[in-house]
Coordinates of N, CA, C and O in Angstrom, one line a residue:
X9 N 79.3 -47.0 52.7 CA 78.0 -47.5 53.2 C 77.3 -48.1 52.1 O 77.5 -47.6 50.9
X10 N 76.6 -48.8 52.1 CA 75.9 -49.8 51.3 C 74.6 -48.5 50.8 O 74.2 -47.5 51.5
X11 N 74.2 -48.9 49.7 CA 72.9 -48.3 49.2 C 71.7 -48.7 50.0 O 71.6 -49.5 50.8
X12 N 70.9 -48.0 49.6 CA 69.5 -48.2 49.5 C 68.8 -49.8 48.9 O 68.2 -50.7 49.5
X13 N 69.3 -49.8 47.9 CA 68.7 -50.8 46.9 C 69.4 -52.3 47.8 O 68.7 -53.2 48.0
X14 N 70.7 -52.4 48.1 CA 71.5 -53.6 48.8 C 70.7 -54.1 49.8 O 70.3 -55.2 49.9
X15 N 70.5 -52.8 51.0 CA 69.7 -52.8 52.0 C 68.2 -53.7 51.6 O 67.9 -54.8 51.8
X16 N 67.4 -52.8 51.1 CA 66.2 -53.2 51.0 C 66.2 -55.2 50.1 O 65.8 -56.2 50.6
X17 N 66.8 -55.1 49.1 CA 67.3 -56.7 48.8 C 67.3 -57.3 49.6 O 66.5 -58.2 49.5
X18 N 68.2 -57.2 50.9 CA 68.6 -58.1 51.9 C 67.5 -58.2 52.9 O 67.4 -59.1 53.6
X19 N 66.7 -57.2 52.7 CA 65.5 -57.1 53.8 C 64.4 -58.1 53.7 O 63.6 -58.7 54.5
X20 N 64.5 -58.0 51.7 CA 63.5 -59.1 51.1 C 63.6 -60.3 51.1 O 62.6 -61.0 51.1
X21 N 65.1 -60.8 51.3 CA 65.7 -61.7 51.6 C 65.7 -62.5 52.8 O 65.4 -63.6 52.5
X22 N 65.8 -62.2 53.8 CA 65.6 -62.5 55.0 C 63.5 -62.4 55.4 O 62.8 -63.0 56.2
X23 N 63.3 -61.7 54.7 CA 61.6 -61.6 54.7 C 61.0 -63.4 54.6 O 60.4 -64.2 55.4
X24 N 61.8 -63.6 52.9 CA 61.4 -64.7 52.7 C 62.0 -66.0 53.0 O 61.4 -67.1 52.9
X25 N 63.5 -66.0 53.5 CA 64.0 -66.9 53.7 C 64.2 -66.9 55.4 O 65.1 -67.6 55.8
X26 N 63.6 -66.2 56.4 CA 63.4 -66.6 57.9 C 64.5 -66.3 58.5 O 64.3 -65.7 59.5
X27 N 66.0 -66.8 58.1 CA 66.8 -65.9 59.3 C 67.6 -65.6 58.4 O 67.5 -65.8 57.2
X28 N 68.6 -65.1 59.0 CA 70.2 -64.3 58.5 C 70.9 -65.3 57.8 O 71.7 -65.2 56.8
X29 N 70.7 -66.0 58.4 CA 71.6 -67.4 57.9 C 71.5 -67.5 56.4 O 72.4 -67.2 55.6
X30 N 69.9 -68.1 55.9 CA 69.7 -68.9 54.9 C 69.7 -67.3 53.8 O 70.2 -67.3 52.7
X31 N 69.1 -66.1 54.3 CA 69.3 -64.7 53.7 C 70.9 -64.8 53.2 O 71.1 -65.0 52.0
X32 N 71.7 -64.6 54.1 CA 72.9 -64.8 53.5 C 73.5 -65.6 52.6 O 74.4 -65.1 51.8
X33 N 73.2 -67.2 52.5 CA 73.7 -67.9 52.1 C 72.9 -67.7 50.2 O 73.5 -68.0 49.2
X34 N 72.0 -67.3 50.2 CA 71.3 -66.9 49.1 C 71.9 -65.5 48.1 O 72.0 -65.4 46.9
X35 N 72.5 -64.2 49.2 CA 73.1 -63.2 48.8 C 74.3 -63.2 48.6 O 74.8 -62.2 48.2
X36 N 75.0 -64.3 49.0 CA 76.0 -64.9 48.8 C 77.3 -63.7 49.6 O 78.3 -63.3 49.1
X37 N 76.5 -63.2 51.6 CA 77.6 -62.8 51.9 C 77.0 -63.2 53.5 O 76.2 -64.1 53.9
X38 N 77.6 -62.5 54.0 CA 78.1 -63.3 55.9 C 77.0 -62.8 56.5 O 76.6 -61.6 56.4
X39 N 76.4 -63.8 57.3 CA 75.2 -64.0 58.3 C 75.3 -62.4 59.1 O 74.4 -61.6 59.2
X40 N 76.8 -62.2 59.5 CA 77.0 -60.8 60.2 C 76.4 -59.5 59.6 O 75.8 -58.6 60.3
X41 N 76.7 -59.4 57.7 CA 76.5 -58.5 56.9 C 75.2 -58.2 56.6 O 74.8 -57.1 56.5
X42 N 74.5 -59.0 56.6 CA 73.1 -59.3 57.2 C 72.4 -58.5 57.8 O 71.4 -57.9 57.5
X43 N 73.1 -58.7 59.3 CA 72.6 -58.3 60.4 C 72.8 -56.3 60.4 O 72.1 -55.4 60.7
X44 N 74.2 -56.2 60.0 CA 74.4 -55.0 59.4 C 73.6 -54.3 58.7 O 72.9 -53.3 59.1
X45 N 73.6 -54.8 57.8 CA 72.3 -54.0 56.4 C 70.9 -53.7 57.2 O 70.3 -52.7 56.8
X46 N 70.4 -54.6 58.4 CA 69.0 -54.8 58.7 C 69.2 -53.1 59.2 O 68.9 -52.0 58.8
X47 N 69.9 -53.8 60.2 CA 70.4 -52.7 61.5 C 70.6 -51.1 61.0 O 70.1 -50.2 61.6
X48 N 71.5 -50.9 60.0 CA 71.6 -49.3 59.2 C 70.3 -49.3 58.7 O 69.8 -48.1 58.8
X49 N 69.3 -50.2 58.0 CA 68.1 -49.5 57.4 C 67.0 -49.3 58.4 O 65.9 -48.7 58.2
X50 N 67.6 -49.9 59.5 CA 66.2 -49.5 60.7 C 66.2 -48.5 61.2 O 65.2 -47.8 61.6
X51 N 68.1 -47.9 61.1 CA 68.1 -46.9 61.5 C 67.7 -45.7 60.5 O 67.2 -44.6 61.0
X52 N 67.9 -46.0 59.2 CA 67.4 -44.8 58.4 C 66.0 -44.3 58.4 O 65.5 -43.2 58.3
X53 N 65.5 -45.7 58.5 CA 64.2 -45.7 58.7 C 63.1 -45.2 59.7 O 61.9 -44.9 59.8
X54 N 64.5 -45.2 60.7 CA 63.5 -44.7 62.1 C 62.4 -46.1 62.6 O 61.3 -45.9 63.2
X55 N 62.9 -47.8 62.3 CA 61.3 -48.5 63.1 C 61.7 -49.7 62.7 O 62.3 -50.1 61.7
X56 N 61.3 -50.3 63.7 CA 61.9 -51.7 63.5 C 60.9 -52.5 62.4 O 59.7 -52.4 62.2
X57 N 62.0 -53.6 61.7 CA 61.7 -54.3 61.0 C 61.6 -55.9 61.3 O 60.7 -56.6 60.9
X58 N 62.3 -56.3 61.9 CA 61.9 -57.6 62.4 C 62.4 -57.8 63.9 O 62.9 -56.8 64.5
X59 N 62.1 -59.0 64.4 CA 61.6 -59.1 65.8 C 62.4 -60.3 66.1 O 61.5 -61.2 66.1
X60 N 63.6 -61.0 66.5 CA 63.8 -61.9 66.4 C 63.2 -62.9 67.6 O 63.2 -62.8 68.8
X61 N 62.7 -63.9 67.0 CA 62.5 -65.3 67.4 C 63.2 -66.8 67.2 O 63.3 -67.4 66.2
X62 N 63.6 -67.2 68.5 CA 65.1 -67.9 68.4 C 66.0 -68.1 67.6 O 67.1 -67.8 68.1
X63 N 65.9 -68.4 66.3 CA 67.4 -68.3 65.2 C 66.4 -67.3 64.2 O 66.9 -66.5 63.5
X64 N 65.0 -67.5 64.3 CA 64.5 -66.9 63.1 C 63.9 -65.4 63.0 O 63.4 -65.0 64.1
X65 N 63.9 -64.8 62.3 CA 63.0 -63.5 62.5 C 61.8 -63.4 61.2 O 61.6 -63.7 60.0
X66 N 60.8 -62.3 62.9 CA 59.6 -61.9 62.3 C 59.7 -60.4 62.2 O 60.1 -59.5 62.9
X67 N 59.0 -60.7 60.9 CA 58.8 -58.9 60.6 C 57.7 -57.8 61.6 O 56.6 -58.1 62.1
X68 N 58.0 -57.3 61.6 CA 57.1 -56.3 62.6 C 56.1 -55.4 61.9 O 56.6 -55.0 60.9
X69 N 54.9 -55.0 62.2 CA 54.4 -54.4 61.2 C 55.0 -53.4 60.4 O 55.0 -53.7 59.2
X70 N 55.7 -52.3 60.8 CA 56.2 -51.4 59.8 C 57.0 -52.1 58.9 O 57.3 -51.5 57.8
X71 N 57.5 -53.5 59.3 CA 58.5 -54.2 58.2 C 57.8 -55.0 57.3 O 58.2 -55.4 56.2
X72 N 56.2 -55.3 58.0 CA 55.2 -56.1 56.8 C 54.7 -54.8 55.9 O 54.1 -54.9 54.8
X73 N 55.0 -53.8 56.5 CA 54.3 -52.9 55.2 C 55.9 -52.7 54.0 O 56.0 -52.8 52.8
X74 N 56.8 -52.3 55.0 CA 57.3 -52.1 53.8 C 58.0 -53.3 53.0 O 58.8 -53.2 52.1
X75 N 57.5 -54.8 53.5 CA 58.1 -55.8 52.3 C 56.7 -55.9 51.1 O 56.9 -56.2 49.9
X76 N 55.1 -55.4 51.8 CA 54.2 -54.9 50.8 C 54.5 -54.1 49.8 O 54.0 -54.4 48.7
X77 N 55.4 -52.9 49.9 CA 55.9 -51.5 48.9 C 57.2 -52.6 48.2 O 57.4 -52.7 47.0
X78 N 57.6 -53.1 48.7 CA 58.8 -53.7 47.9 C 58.5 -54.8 46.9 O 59.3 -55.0 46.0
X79 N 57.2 -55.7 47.2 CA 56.7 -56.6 46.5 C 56.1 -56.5 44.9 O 56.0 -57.2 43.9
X80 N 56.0 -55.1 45.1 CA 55.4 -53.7 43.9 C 56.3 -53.6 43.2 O 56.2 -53.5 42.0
X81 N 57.7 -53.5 44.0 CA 58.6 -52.8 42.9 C 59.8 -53.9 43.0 O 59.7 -54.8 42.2
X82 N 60.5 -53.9 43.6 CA 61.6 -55.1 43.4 C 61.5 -55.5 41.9 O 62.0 -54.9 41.0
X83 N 60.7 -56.6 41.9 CA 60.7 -57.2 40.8 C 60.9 -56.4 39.4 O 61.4 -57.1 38.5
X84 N 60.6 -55.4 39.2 CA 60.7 -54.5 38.4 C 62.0 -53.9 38.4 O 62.7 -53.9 37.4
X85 N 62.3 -53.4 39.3 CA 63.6 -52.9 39.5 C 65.1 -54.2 39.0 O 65.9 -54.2 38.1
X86 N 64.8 -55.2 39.9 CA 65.5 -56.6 39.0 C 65.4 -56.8 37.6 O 66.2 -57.3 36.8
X87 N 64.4 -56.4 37.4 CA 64.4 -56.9 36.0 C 64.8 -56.0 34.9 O 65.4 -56.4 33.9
X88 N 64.5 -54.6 35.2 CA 65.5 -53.5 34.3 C 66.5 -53.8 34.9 O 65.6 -54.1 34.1
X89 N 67.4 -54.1 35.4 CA 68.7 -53.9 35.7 C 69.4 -55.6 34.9 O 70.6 -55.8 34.9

């Protein structure tokens, strides 16, 4: 099972780049894997994260708060690593 840290990446990814597609093609794996990662962290999470609208997706509130909490730390976390 993929981490924590993979998941939320992918979340940020698709936040900023609109669908699975262009998310993927940036994380450099399959529009499917994508859709996977979203799907197990919604579930860990217990709440949907995005909402899809025709190819693209929107985040749903609990998914705008937590790309808010991520906006804080991500970059930090990338950068020590």
């Amino acid at each position: 099972m993929l981490g924590n840290r993979e998941a939320l990446w992918t979340l940020w990814e698709v936040s900023r780049a609109g669908t699975h597609a262009a998310a993927a093609a940036r994380l450099g794996i399959t529009p499917s894997a994508v859709g996977q990662q979203l799907k197990a962290l919604e579930q860990r999470l217990g709440v949907a994260l995005f909402e899809r609208v025709g190819r693209r997706s929107r985040l749903t509130p609990g998914g705008a708060a937590l790309i808010e909490r991520l906006a804080e730390h991500l970059p930090a976390v990338d950068a020590a690593l």
